[in-house]
GROMACS .gro file of C-alpha atoms in nm:
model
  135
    1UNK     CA    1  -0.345   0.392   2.537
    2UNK     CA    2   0.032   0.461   2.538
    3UNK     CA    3   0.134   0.780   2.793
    4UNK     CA    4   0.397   0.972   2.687
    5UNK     CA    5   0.667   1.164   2.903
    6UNK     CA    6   0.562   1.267   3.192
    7UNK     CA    7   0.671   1.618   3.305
    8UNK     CA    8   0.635   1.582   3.672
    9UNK     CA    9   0.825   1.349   3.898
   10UNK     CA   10   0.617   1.100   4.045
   11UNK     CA   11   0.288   1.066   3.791
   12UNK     CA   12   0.188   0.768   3.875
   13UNK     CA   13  -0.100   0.740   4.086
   14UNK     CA   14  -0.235   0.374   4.066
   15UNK     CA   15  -0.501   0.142   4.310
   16UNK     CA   16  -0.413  -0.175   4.485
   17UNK     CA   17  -0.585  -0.361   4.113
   18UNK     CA   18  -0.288  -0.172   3.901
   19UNK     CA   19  -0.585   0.066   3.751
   20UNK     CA   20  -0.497   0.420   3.753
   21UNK     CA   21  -0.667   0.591   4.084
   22UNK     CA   22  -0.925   0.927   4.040
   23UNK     CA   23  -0.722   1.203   4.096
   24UNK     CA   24  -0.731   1.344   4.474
   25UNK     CA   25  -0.628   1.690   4.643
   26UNK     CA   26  -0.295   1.513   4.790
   27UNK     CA   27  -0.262   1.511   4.370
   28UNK     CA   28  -0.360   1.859   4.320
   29UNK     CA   29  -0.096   1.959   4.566
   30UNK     CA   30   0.188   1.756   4.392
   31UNK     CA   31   0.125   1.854   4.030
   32UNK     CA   32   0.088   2.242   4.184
   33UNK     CA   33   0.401   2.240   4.337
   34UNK     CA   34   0.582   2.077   4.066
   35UNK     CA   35   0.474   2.413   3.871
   36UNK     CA   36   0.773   2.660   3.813
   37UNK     CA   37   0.770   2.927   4.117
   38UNK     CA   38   0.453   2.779   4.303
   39UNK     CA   39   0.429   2.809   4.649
   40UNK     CA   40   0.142   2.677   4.856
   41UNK     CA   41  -0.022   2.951   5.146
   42UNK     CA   42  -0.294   2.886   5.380
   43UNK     CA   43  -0.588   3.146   5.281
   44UNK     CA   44  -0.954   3.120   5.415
   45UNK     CA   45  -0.863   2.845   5.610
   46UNK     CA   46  -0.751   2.607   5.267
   47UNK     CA   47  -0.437   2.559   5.123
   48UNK     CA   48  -0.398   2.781   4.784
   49UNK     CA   49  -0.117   2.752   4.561
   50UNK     CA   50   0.042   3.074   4.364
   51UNK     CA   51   0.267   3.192   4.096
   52UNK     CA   52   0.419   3.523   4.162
   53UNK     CA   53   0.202   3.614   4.385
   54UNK     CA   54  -0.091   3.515   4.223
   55UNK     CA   55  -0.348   3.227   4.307
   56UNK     CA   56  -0.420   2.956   4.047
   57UNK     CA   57  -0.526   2.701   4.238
   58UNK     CA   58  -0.730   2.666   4.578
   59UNK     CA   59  -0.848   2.326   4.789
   60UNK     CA   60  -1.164   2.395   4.956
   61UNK     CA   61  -1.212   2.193   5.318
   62UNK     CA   62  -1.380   1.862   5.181
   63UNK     CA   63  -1.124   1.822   4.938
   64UNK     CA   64  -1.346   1.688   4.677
   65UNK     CA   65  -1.337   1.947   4.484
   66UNK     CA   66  -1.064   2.245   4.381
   67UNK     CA   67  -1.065   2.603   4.212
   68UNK     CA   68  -0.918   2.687   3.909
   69UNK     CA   69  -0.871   3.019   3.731
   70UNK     CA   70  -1.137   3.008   3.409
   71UNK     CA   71  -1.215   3.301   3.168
   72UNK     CA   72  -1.580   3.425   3.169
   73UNK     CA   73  -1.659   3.300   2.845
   74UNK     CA   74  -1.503   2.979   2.876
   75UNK     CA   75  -1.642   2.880   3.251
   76UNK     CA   76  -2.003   2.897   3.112
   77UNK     CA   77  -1.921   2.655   2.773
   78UNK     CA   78  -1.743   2.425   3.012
   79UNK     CA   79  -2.023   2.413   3.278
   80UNK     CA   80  -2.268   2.361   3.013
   81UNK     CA   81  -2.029   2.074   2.850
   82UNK     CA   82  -1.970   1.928   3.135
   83UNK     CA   83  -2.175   1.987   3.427
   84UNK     CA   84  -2.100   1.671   3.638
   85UNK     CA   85  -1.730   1.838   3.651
   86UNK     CA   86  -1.758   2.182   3.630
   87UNK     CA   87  -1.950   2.429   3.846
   88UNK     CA   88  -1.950   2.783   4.045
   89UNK     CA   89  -2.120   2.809   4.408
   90UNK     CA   90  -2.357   3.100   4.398
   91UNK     CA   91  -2.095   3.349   4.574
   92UNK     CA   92  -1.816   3.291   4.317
   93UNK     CA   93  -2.062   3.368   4.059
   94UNK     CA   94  -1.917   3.741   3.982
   95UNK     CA   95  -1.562   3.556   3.953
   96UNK     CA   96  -1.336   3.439   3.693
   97UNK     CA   97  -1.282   3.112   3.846
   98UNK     CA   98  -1.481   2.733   3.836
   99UNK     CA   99  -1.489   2.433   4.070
  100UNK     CA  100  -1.347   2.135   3.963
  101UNK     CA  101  -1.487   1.836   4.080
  102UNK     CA  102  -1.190   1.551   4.167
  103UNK     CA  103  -1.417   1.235   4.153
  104UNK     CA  104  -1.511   1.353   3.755
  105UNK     CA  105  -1.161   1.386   3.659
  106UNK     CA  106  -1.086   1.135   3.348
  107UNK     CA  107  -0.703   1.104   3.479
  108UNK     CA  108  -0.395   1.280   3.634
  109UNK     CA  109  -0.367   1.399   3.284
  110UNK     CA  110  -0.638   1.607   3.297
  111UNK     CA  111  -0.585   1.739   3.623
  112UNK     CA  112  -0.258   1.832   3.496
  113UNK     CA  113  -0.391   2.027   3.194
  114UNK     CA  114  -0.653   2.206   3.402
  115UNK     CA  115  -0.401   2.298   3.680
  116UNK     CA  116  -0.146   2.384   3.398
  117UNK     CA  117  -0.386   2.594   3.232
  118UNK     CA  118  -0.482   2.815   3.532
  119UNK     CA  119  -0.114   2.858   3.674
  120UNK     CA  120  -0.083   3.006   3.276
  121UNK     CA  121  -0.332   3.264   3.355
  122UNK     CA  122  -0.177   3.397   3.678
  123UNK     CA  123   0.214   3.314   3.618
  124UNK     CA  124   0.442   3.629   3.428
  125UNK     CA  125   0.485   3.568   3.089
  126UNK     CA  126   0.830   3.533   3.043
  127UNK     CA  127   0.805   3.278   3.317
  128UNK     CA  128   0.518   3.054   3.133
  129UNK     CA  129   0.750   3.109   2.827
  130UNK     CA  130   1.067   2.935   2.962
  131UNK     CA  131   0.848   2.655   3.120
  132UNK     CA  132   0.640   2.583   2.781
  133UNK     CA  133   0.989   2.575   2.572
  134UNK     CA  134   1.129   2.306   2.779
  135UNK     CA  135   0.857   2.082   2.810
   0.00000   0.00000   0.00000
């Protein structure tokens, strides 16, 4: 499978074999950052990453997992697609955001999409504008 361009510096994530490595939270903080107008702030005792003043992203304490904003209606068709990847602990339940298990992630790819889709949700739209155009 041919990759294209990648839009963030430093994609490549790759084991001592050459094989491309599961995604981990040190990646999660990367392709976060790389995000137009992120910054990362400790919150609840985990790092969370925002977009004008907004969390998209947060990295729970055993970092095997992550947060992402998620619709209502979508969270429920993606936990029931994909259960093995998607879930909500019992006190996020009320919440418009899902877990993301790392370890269940296909590629950085997909991390990127899922971290790019959630910083969508929270960034301004003008901002998420000017990003999309120049991609």
């Amino acid at each position: 499978m041919a990759a294209g361009p990648a839009p963030y510096p430093g994609d490549v994530t790759t084991t001592t074999s050459g094989s491309a490595a599961a995604p981990d939270s040190d990646d999660v903080r990367r392709l976060a950052l790389a995000l137009p107008q992120t910054a990362e702030k400790q919150a609840w005792g985990m790092p969370t990453f925002r977009v004008a003043g907004k969390m998209f992203v947060t990295v729970p304490d055993d970092e095997s997992s992550f947060a992402v904003r998620c619709p209502m209606h979508e969270r429920g068709e993606l936990i029931a697609a994909e259960p093995e990847k998607f879930w909500v602990p019992p006190h996020e339940a009320g919440s418009n955001w899902v877990r993301v298990r790392l370890a269940a992630l296909e590629d950085l790819d997909e991390l990127r999409d899922i971290l790019l889709d959630s910083w969508q949700q929270a960034a301004p739209a003008e901002l998420v504008a000017a990003y999309l155009t120049t991609r």
